[in-house]
Coordinates of C-alpha atoms and ligand atoms in Angstrom, one line a residue:
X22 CA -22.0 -18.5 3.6
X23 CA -19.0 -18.5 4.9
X24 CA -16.5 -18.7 2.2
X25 CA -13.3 -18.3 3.4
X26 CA -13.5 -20.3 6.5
X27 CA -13.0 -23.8 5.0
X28 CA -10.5 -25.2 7.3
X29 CA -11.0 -22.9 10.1
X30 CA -13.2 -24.0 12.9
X31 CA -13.5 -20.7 14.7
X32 CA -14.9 -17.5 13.8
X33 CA -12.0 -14.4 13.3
X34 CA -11.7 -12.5 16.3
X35 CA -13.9 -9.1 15.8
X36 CA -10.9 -7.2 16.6
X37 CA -8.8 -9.1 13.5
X38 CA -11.8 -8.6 11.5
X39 CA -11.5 -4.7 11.8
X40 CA -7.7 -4.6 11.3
X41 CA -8.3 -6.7 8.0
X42 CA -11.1 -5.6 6.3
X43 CA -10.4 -3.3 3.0
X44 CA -14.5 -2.9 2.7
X45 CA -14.4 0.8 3.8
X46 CA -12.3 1.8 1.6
X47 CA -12.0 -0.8 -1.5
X48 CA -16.1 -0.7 -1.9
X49 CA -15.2 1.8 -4.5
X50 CA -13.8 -0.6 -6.6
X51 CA -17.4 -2.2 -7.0
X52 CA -17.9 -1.1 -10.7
X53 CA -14.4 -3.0 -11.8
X54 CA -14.6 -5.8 -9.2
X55 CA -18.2 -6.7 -11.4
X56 CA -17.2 -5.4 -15.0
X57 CA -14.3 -8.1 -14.2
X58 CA -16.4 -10.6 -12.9
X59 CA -18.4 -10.0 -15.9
X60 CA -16.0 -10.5 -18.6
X61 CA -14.7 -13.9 -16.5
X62 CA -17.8 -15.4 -16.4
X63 CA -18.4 -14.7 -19.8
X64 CA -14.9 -16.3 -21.2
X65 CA -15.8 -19.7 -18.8
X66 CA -18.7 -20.1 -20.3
X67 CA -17.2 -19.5 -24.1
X68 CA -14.3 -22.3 -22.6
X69 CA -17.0 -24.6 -21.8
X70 CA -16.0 -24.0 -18.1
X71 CA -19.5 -23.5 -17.0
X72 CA -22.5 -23.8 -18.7
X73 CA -24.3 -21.1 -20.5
X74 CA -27.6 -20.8 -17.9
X75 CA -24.8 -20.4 -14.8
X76 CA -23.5 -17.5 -16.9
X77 CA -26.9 -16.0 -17.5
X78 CA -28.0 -16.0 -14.0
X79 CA -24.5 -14.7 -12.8
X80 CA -24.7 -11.5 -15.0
X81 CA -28.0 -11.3 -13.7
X82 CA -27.3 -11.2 -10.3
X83 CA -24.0 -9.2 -10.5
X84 CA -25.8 -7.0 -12.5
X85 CA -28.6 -6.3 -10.2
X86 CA -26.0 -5.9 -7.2
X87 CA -24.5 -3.4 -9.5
X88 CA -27.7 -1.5 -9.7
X89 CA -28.3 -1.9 -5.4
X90 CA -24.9 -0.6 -5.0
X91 CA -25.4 2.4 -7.2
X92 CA -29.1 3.0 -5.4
X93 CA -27.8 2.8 -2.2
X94 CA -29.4 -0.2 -0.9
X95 CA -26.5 -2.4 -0.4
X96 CA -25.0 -3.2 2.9
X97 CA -21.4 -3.6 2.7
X98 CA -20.5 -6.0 5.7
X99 CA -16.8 -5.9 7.4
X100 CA -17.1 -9.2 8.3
X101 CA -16.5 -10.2 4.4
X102 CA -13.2 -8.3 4.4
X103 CA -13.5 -6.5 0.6
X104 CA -15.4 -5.6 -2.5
X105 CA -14.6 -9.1 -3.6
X106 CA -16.4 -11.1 -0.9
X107 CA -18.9 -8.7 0.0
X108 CA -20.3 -8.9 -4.1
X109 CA -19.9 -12.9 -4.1
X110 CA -21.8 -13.5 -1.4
X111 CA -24.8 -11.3 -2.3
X112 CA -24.4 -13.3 -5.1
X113 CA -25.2 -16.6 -3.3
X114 CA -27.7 -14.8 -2.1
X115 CA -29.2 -13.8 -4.9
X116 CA -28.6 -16.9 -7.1
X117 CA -27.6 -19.9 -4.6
X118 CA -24.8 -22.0 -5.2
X119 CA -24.4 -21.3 -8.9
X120 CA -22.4 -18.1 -7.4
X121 CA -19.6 -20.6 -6.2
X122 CA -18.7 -21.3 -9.9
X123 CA -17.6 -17.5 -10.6
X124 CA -14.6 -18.0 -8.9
X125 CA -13.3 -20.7 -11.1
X126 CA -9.9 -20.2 -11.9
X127 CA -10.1 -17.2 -10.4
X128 CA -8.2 -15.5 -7.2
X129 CA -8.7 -12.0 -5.4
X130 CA -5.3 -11.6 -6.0
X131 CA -5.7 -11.5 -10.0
X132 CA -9.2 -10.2 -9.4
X133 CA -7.9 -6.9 -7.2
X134 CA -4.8 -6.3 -9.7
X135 CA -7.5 -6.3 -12.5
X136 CA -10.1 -4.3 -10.1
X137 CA -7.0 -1.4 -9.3
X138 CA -5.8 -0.9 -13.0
X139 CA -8.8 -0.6 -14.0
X140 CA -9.9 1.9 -11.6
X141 CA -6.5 3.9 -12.0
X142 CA -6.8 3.9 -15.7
X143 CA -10.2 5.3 -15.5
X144 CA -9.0 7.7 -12.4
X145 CA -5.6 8.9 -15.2
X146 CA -8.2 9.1 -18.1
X147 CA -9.9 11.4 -15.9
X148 CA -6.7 13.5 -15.1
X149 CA -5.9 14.1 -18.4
X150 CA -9.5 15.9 -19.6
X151 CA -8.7 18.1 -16.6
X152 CA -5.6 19.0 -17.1
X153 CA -6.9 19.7 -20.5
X154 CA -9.6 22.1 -19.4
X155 CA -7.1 23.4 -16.7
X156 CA -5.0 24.4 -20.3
X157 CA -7.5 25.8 -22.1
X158 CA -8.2 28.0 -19.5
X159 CA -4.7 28.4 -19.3
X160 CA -4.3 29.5 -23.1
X161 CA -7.5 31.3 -22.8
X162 CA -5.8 33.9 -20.4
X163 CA -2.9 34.0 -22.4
X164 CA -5.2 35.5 -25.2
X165 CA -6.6 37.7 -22.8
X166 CA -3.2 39.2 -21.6
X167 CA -0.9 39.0 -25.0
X168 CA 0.1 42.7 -24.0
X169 CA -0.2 43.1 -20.6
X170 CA 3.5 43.2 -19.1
X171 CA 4.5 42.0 -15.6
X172 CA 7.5 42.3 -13.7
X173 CA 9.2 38.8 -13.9
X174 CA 10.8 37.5 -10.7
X175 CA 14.2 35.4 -9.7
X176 CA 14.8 35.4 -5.9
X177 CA 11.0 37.1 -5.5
X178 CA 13.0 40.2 -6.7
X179 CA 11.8 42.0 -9.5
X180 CA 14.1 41.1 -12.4
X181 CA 13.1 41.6 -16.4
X182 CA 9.9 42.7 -17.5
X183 CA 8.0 39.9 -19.2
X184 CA 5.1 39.6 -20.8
X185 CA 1.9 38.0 -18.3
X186 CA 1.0 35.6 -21.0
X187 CA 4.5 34.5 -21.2
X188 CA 4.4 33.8 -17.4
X189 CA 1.0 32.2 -17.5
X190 CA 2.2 29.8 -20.8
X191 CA 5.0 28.4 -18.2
X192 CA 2.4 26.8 -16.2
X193 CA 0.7 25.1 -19.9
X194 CA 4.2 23.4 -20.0
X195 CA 4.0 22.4 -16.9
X196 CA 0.6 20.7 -17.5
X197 CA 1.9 19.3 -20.7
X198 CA 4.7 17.5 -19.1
X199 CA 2.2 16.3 -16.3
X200 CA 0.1 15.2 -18.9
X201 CA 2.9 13.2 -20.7
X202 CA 3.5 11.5 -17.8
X203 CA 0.1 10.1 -17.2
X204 CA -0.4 8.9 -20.8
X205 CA 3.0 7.1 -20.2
X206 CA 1.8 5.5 -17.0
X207 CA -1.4 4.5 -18.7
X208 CA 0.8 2.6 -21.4
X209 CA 2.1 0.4 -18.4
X210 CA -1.0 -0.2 -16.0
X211 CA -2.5 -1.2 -19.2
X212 CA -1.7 -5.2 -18.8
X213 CA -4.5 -7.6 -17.5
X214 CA -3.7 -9.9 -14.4
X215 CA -6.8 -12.0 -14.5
X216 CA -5.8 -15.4 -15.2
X217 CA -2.8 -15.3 -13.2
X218 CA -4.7 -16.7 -10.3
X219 CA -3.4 -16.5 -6.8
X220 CA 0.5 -16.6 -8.4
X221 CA 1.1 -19.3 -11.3
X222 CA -1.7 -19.2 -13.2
X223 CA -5.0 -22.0 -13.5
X224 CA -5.4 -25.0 -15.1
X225 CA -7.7 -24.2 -17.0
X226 CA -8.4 -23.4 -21.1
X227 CA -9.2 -19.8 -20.4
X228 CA -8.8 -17.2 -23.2
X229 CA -6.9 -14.2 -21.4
X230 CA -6.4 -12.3 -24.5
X231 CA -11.1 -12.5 -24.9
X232 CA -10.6 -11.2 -21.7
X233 CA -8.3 -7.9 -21.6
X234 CA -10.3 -6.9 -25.3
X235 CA -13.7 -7.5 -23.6
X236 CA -12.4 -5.3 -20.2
X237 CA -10.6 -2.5 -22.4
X238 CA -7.0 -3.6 -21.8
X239 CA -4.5 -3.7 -24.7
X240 CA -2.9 -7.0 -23.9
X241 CA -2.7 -10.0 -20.9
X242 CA 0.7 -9.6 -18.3
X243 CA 3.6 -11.5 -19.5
X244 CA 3.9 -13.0 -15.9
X245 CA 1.8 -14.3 -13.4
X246 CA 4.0 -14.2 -10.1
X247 CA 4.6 -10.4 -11.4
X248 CA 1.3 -9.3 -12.2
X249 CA -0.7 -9.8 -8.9
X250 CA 2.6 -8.9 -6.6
X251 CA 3.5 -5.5 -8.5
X252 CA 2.1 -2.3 -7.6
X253 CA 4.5 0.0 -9.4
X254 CA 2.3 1.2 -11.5
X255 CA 0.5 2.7 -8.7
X256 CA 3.6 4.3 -7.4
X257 CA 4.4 5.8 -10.8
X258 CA 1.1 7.3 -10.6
X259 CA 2.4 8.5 -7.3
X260 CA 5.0 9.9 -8.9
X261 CA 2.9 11.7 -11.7
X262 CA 0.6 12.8 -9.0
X263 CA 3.3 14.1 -6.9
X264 CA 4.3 16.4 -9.5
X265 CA 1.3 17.5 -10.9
X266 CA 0.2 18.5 -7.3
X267 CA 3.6 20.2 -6.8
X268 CA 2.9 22.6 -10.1
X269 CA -0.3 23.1 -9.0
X270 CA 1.0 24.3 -5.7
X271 CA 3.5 26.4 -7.0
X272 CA 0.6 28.4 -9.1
X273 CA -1.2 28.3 -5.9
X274 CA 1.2 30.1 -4.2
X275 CA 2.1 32.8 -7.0
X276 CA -1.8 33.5 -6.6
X277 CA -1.9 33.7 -2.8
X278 CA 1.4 36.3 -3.0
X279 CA -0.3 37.8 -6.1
X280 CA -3.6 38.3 -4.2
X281 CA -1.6 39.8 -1.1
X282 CA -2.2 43.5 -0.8
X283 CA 1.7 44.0 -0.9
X284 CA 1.4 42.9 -5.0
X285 CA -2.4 43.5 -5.6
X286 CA -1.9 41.6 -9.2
X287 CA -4.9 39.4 -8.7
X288 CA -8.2 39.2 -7.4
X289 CA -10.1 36.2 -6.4
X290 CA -13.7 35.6 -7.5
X291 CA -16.1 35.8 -4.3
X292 CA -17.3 31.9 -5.2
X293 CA -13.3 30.5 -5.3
X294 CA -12.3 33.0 -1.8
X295 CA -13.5 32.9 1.6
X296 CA -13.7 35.2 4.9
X297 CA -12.9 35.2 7.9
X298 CA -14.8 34.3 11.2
X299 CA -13.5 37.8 13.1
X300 CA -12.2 39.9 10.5
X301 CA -15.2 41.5 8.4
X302 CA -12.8 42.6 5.7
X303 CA -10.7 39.3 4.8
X304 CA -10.9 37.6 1.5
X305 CA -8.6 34.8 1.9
X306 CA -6.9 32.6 -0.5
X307 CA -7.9 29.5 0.8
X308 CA -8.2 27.5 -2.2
X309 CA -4.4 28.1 -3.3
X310 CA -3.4 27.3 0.4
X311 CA -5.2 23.6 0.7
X312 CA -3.6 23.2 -2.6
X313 CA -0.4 23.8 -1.2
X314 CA -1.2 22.4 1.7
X315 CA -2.7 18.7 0.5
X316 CA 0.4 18.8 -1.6
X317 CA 2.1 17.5 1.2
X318 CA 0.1 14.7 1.3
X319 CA 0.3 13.7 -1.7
X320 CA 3.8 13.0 -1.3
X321 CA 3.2 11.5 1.8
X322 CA 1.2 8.9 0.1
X323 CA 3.7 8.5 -2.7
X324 CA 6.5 7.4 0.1
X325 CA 4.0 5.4 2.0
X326 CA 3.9 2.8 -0.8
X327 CA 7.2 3.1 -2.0
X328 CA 8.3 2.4 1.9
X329 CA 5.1 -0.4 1.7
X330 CA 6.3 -2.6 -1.0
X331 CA 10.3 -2.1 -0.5
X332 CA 10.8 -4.9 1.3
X333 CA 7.9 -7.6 0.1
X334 CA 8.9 -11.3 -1.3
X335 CA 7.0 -12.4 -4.2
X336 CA 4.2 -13.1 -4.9
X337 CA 1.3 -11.9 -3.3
X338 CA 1.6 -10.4 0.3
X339 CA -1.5 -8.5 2.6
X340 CA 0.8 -5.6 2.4
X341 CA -0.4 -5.1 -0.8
X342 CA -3.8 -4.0 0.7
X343 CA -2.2 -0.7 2.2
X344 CA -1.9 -0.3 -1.8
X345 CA -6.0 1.4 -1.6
X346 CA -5.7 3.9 0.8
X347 CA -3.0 6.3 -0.4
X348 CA -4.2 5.7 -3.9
X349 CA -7.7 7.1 -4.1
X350 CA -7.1 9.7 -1.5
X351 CA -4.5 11.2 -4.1
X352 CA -6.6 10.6 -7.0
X353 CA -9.5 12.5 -5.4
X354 CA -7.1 15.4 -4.3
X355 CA -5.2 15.5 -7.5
X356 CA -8.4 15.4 -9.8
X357 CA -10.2 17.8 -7.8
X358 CA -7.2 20.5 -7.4
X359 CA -7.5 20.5 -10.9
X360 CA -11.1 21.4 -11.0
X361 CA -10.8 23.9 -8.3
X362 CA -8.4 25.3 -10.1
X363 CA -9.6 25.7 -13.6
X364 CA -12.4 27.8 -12.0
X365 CA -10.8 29.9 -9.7
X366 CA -8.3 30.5 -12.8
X367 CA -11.5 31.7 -14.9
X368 CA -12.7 33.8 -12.5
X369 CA -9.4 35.3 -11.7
X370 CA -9.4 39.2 -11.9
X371 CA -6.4 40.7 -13.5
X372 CA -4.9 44.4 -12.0
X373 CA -2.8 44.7 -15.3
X374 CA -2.2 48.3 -14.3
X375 CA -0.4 47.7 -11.0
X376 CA 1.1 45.0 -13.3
X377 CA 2.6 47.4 -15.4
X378 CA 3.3 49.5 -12.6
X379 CA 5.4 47.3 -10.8
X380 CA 7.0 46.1 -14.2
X381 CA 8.6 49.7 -14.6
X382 CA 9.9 50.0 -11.1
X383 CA 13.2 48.6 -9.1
X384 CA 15.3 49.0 -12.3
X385 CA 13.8 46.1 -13.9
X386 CA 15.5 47.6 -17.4
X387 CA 18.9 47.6 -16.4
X388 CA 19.8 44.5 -18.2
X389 CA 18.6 46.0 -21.2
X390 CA 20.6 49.4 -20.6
X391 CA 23.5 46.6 -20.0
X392 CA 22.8 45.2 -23.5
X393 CA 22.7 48.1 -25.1
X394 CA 26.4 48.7 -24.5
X395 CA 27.3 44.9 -25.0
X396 CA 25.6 45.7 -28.8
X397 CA 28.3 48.3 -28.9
X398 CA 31.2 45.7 -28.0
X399 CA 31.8 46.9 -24.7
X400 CA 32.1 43.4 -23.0
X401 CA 28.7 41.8 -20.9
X402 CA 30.5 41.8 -17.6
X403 CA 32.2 45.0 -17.8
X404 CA 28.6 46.7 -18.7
X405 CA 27.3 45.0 -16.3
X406 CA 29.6 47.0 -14.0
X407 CA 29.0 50.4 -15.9
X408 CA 24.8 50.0 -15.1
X409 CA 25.3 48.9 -11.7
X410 CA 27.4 52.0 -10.9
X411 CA 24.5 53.8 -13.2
X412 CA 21.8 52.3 -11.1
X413 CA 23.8 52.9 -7.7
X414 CA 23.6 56.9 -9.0
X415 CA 20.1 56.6 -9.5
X416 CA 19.6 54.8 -6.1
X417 CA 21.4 58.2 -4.3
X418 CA 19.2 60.3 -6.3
X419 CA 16.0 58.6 -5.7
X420 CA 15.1 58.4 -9.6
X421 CA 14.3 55.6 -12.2
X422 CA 17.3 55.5 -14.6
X423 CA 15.3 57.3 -17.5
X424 CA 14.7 60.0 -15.3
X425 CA 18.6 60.6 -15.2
X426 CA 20.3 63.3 -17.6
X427 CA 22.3 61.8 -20.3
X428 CA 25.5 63.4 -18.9
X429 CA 25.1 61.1 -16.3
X430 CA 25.3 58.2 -18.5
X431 CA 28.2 59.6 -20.3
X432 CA 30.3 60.1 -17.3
X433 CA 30.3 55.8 -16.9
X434 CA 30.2 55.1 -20.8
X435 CA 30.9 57.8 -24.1
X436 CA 29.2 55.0 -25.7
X437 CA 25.8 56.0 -24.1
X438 CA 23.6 58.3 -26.2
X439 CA 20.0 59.8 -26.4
X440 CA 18.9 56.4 -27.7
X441 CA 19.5 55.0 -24.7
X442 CA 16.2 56.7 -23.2
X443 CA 14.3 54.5 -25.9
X444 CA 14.3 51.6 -23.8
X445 CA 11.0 50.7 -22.7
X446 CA 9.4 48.1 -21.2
X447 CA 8.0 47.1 -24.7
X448 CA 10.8 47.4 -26.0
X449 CA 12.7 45.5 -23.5
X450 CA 10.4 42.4 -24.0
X451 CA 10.1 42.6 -27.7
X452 CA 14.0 42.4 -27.9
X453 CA 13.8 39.1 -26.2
X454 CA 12.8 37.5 -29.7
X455 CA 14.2 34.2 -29.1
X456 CA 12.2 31.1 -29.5
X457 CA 11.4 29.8 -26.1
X458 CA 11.8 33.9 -25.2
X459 CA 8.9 36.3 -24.2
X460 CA 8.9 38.7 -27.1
X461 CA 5.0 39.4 -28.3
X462 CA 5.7 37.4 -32.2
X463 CA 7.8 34.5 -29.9
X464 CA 4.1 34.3 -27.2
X465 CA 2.3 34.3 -30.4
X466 CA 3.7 31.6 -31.7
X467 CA 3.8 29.7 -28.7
X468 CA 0.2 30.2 -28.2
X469 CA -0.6 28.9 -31.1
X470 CA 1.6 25.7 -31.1
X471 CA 0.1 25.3 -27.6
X472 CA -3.5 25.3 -28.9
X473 CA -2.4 23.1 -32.0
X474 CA -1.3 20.4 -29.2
X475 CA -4.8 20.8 -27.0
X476 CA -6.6 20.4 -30.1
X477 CA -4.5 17.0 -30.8
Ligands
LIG509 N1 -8.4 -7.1 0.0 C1 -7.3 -7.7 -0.6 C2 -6.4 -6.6 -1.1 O1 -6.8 -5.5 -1.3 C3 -7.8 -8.6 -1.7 C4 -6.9 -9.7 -2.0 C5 -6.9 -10.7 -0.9 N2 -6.1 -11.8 -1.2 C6 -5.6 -12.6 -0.2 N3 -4.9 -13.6 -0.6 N4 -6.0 -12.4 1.0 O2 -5.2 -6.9 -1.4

């Protein structure tokens, strides 16, 4: 069979052939492309559009195809372009010309919207119970590390002591946002084309609302011309990705910096690191670097489409097949960052004592020596000048500021007294008992409002 060469008289030139054919990359969308074909069938033959026996040997045969595809014994042939054409004509072959009657009011171009939600929806679905697990382990940590303090960084400068749990609860936030904005994309690639036909629907009784129930979707498009020439909800996944990947890559690199010997936080499990081919000693990060690294792409692929369908008229266009491509290669990356992460996260090995270490040195307590005088009216900005002259002392002494006499303190500020040595790094984090803040009671309680939304 030849089924889209009806007025042609010529074969397409093998060269065309290989610049058209979406088969090596859209044969993924086999299980959708049949669940759809599926549900059609099922709906014409409840319409009366075909008879009953067509439908039973249809699902027979697309169900069987179903089964070769998943064993490995179909041959996907470029020469039938897509999933679409390769599936209908093994299903000529498999159950002659009753086959022709699937595509009743039917086009691939309501057929491969259907096919690509559904496939995303899964793909988000998917997303989400990762970035779940991702925040379990996430929150798990936390737990682990509810004391441990870490020097917080602006500029990559040691700043304010924090608390590690506090810094590891910034990337659950993250995750929650991400996860947000799948759920939200779902709500809008959750509309069914089928039934819009090529662009202004069939003439035909069909039940589209049978349909979307029997394939999982909550309701039929509003518009045909829209529904099988709009891709943004692929770009909004894009989008979603985009960011996701970019968190991701920012943890990445905080665990490649962390892992350096110049911070020694972290150590990699052997399973989640690799060596090197010359250097017998090198454990390398290269997990958090493709991370970072196929972030890039991932953006790449979110401009590619946006550049893609900038400029097409409605309805339908072939431009809309460079729609695959850029789409599953970010859902594989995104989904399996997430998974790579989430172990190399468990496994993670935390050196809370050069934590703490590096918490106490570089003056990371001068904003607290700063408040202290601010709690005794002196104005913020003009403490702010009395510390830095106080921490500019130490500096030429080669001392941390508790290791300076109280005279010295008195000479900037009267105000200072031997309570001023009871600044600590606990105490400096338990001061900051703001909500939001990274006081131990304020981690507590965001622990726990972070589990009760996991749990949701
Ligand atoms: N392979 C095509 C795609 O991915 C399927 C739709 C083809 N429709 C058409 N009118 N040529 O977009």
């Amino acid at each position: 069979m030849k089924p889209l060469r009806s007025r042609f008289e010529k074969d397409t030139a093998k060269v065309v052939q290989n610049y058209t054919e979406s088969i090596s990359f859209d044969k993924r969308l086999y299980r959708q492309d049949i669940t759809g074909s599926i549900a059609h069938a099922k709906m014409l033959a409840s319409r009366s559009i075909i008879d009953w026996d067509d439908l039973e040997k249809i699902v027979a045969g697309l169900t069987s195809i179903k089964e070769e595809i998943e064993r490995d014994e179909f041959t996907f042939d470029p020469s039938l372009e897509d999933i679409h054409m390769n599936i209908e004509t093994r299903l000529f072959e498999k159950i002659g010309e009753v086959a022709g009657k699937l595509h009743t009011a039917r086009s691939r171009n309501d057929q491969v919207a259907t096919d690509i939600r559904l496939y995303a929806m899964d793909a988000m679905y998917e997303t989400i119970a990762l970035l779940r697990k991702f925040q379990n382990i996430i929150l798990d940590l936390a737990e682990a590390n509810k004391e441990t303090i870490v020097p917080g960084y602006t500029h990559l400068q040691r700043a304010q002591p924090i608390l590690l749990a506090h810094h590891l609860l910034a990337y659950f936030e993250m995750a929650q946002r991400d996860l947000g904005r799948f759920e939200d994309c779902i709500k809008r690639t959750d509309s069914m084309p089928l039934g819009s036909g090529a662009l202004a629907g069939v003439p035909y009784p069909i039940d589209r609302r049978g349909v979307a129930r029997e394939l999982g979707f909550c309701e039929p498009s509003a518009n045909s011309i829209d529904a099988v020439s709009d891709r943004d909800f692929i770009i909004e996944y894009h989008a979603a990705a985009s960011i996701a990947m970019m968190h991701f890559s920012r943890l990445a690199e905080e665990i490649i910096l962390w892992s350096s010997a110049e911070f020694g936080f972290v150590e990699i499990d052997d399973a989640f690191a690799t060596s090197s081919s010359i250097m017998p000693q090198k454990k390398n990060p290269d997990v958090a670097e493709l991370a970072r690294g196929k972030t890039g792409r991932v953006y790449g692929n979110l401009i590619s489409i946006l550049v893609t369908m900038k400029g097409l008229p409605l309805a339908y266009n072939r431009d809309l097949q460079e729609d695959k491509e850029g789409f599953f290669d970010t859902v594989e990356t995104l989904n399996s960052t997430i998974e790579v992460f989430a172990g190399m996260l468990e496994s993670l090995t935390f050196n809370t004592e050069k934590m703490q270490q590096a918490a106490s040195e570089n003056y990371t307590l001068a904003t607290d020596v700063a408040d202290y005088l601010a709690k005794k009216r002196v104005p913020f900005r003009e403490a702010h000048g009395i510390v830095g002259q106080l921490v500019l002392l130490a500096i030429s002494k080669g001392k941390a500021l508790h290791e300076l006499p109280l005279t010295d303190y008195q000479n900037l500020s009267p105000l200072f007294k031997e309570d001023v040595f009871s600044i600590t790094l606990e105490s400096s984090v338990t001061a900051r008992n703001v909500p939001g803040g990274t006081s131990p009671k304020q981690v507590e309680r965001a622990l726990k409002k972070a589990r009760r939304k996991v749990n949701e």
